[in-house]
PDB file of C-alpha atoms in Angstrom:
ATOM      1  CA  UNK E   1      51.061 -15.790 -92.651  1.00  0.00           C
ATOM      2  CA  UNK E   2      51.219 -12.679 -94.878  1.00  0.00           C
ATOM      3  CA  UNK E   3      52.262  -9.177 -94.725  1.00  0.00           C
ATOM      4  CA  UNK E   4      51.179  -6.274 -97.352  1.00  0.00           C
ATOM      5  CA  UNK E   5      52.431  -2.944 -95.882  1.00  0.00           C
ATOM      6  CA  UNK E   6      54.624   0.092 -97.416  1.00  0.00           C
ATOM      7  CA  UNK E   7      55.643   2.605 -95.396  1.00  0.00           C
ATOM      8  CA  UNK E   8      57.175   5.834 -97.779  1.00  0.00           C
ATOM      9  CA  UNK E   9      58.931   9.086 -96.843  1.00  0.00           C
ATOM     10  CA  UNK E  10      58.949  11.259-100.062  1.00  0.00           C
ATOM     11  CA  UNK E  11      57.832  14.399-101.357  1.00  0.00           C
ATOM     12  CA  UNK E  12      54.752  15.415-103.658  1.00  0.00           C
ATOM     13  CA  UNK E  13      54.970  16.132-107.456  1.00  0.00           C
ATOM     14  CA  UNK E  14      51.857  18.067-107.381  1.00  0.00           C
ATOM     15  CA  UNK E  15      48.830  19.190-105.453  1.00  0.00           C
ATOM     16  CA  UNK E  16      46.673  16.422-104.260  1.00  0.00           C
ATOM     17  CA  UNK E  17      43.586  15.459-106.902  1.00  0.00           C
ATOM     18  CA  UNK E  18      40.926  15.853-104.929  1.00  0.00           C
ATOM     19  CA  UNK E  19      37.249  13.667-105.849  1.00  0.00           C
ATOM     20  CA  UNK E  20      34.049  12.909-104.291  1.00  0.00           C
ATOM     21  CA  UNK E  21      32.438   9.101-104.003  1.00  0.00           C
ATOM     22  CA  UNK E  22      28.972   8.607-104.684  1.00  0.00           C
ATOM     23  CA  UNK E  23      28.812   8.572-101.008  1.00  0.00           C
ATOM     24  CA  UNK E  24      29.936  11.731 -99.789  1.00  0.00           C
ATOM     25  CA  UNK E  25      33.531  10.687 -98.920  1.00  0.00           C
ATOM     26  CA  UNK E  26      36.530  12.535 -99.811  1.00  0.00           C
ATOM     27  CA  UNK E  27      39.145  10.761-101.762  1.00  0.00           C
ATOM     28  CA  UNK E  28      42.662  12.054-102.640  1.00  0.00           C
ATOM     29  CA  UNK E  29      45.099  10.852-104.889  1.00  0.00           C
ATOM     30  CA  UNK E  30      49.033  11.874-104.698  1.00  0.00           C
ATOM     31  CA  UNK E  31      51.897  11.342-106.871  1.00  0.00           C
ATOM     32  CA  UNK E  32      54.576  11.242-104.379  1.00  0.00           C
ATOM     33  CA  UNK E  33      58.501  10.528-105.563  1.00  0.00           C
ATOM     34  CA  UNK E  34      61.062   8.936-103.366  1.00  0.00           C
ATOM     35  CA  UNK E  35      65.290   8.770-104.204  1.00  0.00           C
ATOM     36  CA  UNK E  36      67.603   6.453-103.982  1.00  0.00           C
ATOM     37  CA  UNK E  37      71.261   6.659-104.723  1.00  0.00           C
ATOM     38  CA  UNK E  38      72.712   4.144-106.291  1.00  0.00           C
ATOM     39  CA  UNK E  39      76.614   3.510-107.954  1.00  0.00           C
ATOM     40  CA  UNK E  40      76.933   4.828-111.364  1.00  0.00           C
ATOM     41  CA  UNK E  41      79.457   2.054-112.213  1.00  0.00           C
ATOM     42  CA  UNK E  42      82.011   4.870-112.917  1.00  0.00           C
ATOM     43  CA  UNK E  43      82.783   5.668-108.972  1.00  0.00           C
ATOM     44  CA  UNK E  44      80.169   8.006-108.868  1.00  0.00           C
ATOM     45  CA  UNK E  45      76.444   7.701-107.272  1.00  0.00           C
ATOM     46  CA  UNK E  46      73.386   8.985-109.750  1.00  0.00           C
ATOM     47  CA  UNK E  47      70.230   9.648-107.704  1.00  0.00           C
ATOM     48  CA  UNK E  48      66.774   6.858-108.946  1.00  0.00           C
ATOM     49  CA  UNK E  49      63.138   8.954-109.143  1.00  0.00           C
ATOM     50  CA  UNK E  50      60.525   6.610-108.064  1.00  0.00           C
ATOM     51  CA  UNK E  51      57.124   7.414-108.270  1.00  0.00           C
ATOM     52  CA  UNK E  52      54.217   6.352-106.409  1.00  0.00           C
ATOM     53  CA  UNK E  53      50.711   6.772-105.953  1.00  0.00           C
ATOM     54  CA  UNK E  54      48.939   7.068-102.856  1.00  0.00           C
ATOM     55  CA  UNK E  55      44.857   7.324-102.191  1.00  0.00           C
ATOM     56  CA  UNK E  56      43.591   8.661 -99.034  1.00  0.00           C
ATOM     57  CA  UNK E  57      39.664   8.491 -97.705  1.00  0.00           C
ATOM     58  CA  UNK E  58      37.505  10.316 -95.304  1.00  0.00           C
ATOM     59  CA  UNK E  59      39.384  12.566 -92.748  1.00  0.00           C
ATOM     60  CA  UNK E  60      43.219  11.577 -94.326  1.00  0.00           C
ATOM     61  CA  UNK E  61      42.288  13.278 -97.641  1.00  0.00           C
ATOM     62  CA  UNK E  62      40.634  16.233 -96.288  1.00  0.00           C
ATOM     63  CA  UNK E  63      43.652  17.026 -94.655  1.00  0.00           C
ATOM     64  CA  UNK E  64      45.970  16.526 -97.467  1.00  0.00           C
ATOM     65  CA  UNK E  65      43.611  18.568 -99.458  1.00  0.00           C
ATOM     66  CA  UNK E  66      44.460  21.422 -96.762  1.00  0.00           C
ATOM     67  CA  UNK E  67      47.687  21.140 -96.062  1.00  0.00           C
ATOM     68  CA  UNK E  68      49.757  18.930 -98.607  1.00  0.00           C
ATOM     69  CA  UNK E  69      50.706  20.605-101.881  1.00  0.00           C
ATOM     70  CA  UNK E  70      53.481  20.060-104.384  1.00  0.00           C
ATOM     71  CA  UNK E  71      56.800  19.482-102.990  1.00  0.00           C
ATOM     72  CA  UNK E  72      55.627  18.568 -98.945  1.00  0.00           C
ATOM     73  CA  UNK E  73      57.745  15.900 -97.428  1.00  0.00           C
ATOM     74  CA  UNK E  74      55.234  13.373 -96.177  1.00  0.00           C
ATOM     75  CA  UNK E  75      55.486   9.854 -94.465  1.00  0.00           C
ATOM     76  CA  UNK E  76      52.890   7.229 -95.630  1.00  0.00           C
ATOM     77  CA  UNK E  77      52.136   3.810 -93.834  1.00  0.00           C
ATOM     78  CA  UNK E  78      49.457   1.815 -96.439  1.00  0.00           C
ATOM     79  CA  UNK E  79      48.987  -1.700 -98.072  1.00  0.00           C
ATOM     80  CA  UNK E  80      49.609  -2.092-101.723  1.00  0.00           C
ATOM     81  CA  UNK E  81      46.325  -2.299-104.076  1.00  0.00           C
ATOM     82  CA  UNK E  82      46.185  -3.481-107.381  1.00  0.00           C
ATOM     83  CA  UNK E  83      42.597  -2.502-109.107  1.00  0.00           C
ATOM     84  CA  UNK E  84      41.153  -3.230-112.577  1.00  0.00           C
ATOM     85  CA  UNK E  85      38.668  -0.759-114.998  1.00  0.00           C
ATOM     86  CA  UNK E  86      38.389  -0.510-118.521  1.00  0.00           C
ATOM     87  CA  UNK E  87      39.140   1.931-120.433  1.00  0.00           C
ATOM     88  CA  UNK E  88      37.158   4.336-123.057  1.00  0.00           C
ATOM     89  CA  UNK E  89      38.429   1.428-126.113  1.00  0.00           C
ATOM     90  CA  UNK E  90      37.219  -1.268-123.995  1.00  0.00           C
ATOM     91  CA  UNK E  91      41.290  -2.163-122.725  1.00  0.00           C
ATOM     92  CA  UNK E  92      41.266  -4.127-119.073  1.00  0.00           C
ATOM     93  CA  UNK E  93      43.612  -1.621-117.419  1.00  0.00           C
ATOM     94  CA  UNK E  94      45.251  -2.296-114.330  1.00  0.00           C
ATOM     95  CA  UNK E  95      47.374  -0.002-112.082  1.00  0.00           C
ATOM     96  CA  UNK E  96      48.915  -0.671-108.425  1.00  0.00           C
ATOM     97  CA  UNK E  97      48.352   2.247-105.861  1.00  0.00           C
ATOM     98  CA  UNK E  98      49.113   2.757-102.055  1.00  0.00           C
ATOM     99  CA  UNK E  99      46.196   2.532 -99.874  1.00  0.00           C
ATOM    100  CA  UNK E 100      47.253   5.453 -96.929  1.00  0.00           C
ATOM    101  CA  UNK E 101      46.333   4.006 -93.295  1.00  0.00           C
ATOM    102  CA  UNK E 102      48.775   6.647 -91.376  1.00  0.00           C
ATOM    103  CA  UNK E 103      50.096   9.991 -93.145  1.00  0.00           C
ATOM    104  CA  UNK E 104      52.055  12.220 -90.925  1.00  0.00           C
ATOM    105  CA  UNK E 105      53.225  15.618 -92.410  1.00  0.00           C
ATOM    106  CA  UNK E 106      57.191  15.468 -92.019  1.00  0.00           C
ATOM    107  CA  UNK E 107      59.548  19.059 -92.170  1.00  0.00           C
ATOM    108  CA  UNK E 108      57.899  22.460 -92.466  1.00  0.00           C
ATOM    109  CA  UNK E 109      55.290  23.585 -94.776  1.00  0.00           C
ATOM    110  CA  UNK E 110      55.985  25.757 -97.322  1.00  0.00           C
ATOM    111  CA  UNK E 111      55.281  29.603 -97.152  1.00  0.00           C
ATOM    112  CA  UNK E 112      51.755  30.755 -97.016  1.00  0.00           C
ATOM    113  CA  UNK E 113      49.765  33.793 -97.919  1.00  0.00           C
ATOM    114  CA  UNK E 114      47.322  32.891 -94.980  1.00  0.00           C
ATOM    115  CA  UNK E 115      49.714  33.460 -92.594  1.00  0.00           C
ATOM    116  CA  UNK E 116      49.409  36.919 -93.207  1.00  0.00           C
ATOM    117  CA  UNK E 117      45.745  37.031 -93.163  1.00  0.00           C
ATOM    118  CA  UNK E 118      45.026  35.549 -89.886  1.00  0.00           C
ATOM    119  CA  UNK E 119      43.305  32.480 -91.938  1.00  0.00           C
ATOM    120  CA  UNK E 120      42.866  28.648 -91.099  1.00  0.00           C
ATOM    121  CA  UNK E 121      46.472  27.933 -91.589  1.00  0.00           C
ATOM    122  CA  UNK E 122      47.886  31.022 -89.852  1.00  0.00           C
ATOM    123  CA  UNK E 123      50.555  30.383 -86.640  1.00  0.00           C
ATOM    124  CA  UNK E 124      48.110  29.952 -84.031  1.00  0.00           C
ATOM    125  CA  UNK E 125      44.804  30.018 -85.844  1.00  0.00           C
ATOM    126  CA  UNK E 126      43.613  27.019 -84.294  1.00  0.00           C
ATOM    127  CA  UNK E 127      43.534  24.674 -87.265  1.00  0.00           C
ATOM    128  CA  UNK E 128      44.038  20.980 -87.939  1.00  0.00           C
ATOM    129  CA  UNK E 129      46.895  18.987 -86.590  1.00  0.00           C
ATOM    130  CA  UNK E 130      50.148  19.898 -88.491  1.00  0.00           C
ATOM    131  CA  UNK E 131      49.219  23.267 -89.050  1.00  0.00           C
ATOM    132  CA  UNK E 132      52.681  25.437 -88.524  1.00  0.00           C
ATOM    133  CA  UNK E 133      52.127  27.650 -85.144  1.00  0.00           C
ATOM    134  CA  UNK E 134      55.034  29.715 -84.229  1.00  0.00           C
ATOM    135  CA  UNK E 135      57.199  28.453 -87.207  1.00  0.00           C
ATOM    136  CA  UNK E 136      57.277  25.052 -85.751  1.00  0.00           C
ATOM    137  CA  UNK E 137      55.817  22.220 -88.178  1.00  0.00           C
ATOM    138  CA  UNK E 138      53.474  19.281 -85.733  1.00  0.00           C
ATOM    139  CA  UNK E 139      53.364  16.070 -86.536  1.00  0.00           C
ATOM    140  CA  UNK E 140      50.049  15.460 -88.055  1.00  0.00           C
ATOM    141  CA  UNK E 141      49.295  11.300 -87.065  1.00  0.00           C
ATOM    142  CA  UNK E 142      46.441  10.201 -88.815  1.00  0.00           C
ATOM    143  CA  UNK E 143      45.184   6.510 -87.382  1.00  0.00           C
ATOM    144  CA  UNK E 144      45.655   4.684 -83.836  1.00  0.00           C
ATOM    145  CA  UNK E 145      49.679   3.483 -85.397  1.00  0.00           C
ATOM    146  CA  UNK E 146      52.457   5.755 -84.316  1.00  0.00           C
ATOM    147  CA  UNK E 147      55.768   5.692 -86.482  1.00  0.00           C
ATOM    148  CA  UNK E 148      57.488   6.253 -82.748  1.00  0.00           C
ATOM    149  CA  UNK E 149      56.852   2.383 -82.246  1.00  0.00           C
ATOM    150  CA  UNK E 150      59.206   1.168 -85.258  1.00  0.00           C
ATOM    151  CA  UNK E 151      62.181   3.803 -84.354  1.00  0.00           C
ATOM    152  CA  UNK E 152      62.439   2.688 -80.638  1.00  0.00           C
ATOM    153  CA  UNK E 153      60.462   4.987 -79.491  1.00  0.00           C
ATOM    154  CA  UNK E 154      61.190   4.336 -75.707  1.00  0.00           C
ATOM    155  CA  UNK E 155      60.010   0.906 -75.161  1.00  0.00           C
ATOM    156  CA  UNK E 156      61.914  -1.485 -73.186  1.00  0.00           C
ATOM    157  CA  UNK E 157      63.799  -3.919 -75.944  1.00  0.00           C
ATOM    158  CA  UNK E 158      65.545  -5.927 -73.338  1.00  0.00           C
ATOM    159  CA  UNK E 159      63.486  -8.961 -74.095  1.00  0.00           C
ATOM    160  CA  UNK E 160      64.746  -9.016 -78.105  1.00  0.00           C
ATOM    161  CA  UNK E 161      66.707 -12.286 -78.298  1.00  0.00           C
ATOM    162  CA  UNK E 162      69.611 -10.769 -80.444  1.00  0.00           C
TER     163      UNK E 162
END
């Protein structure tokens, strides 16, 4: 039996890159950092950037193209995916990416100009799932998974043998 899954709560570097396949599907690609502290050695604690990246398809990346931009707080649930191409010398290149299953949008989005404007992302606009309405951010869940089920999210765990 195996297991490939990553779950990640970080933030964005930058604004989604947003492509086309062949096919007609959106795909988006973030660079997402998450911190870790860590001793110094000295007594102290010194804060460890990693970065990540994460590709969405289909519905998942047309909402991160809407609502994600650089510095979002986001929670991703994938597999890890290692892929091969060559490069314009000929090189084998390989790099290791996140496959998103589940994204849900975590905090508050940043300020808008829309809201002002009465536009798609406006309080109470309608809109996709996460949009802010009232000055409340939703949880955006993306997939039949729901993070609720790994923190104890109400279910009866009198049967756990420890």
């Amino acid at each position: 039996m195996s297991l490939n899954r990553v779950i990640l709560l970080g933030r964005l570097g930058r604004d989604p890159e947003v492509r086309y396949a062949q096919s007609g599907t959106t795909v988006a690609t973030l660079n997402m950092a998450t911190d870790e502290r860590r001793p110094d050695g000295n007594g102290g604690w010194k804060n460890e950037t990693e970065w990540h990246r994460v590709v969405l398809f289909g519905k998942q990346a047309d909402l991160a193209k809407q609502y994600l931009t650089k510095g979002r707080e986001v929670l991703i649930e994938g597999s890890l995916r290692t892929r091969q191409w060559q490069d314009k010398e000929g090189q084998k290149r390989y790099t290791t990416e996140i496959v998103a299953l589940n994204m849900r949008f975590v905090g508050r989005a940043p300020e808008r100009e829309a809201f002002g404007s009465g536009g798609a992302g406006a309080p109470g606009a309608g809109g996709a799932p996460g949009a802010e309405r009232g000055g409340e951010e939703l949880a955006a869940p993306v997939g039949a998974d729901d993070f609720s089920d790994f923190a104890g999210g109400g279910a009866d765990d009198s049967d756990i043998p420890f």
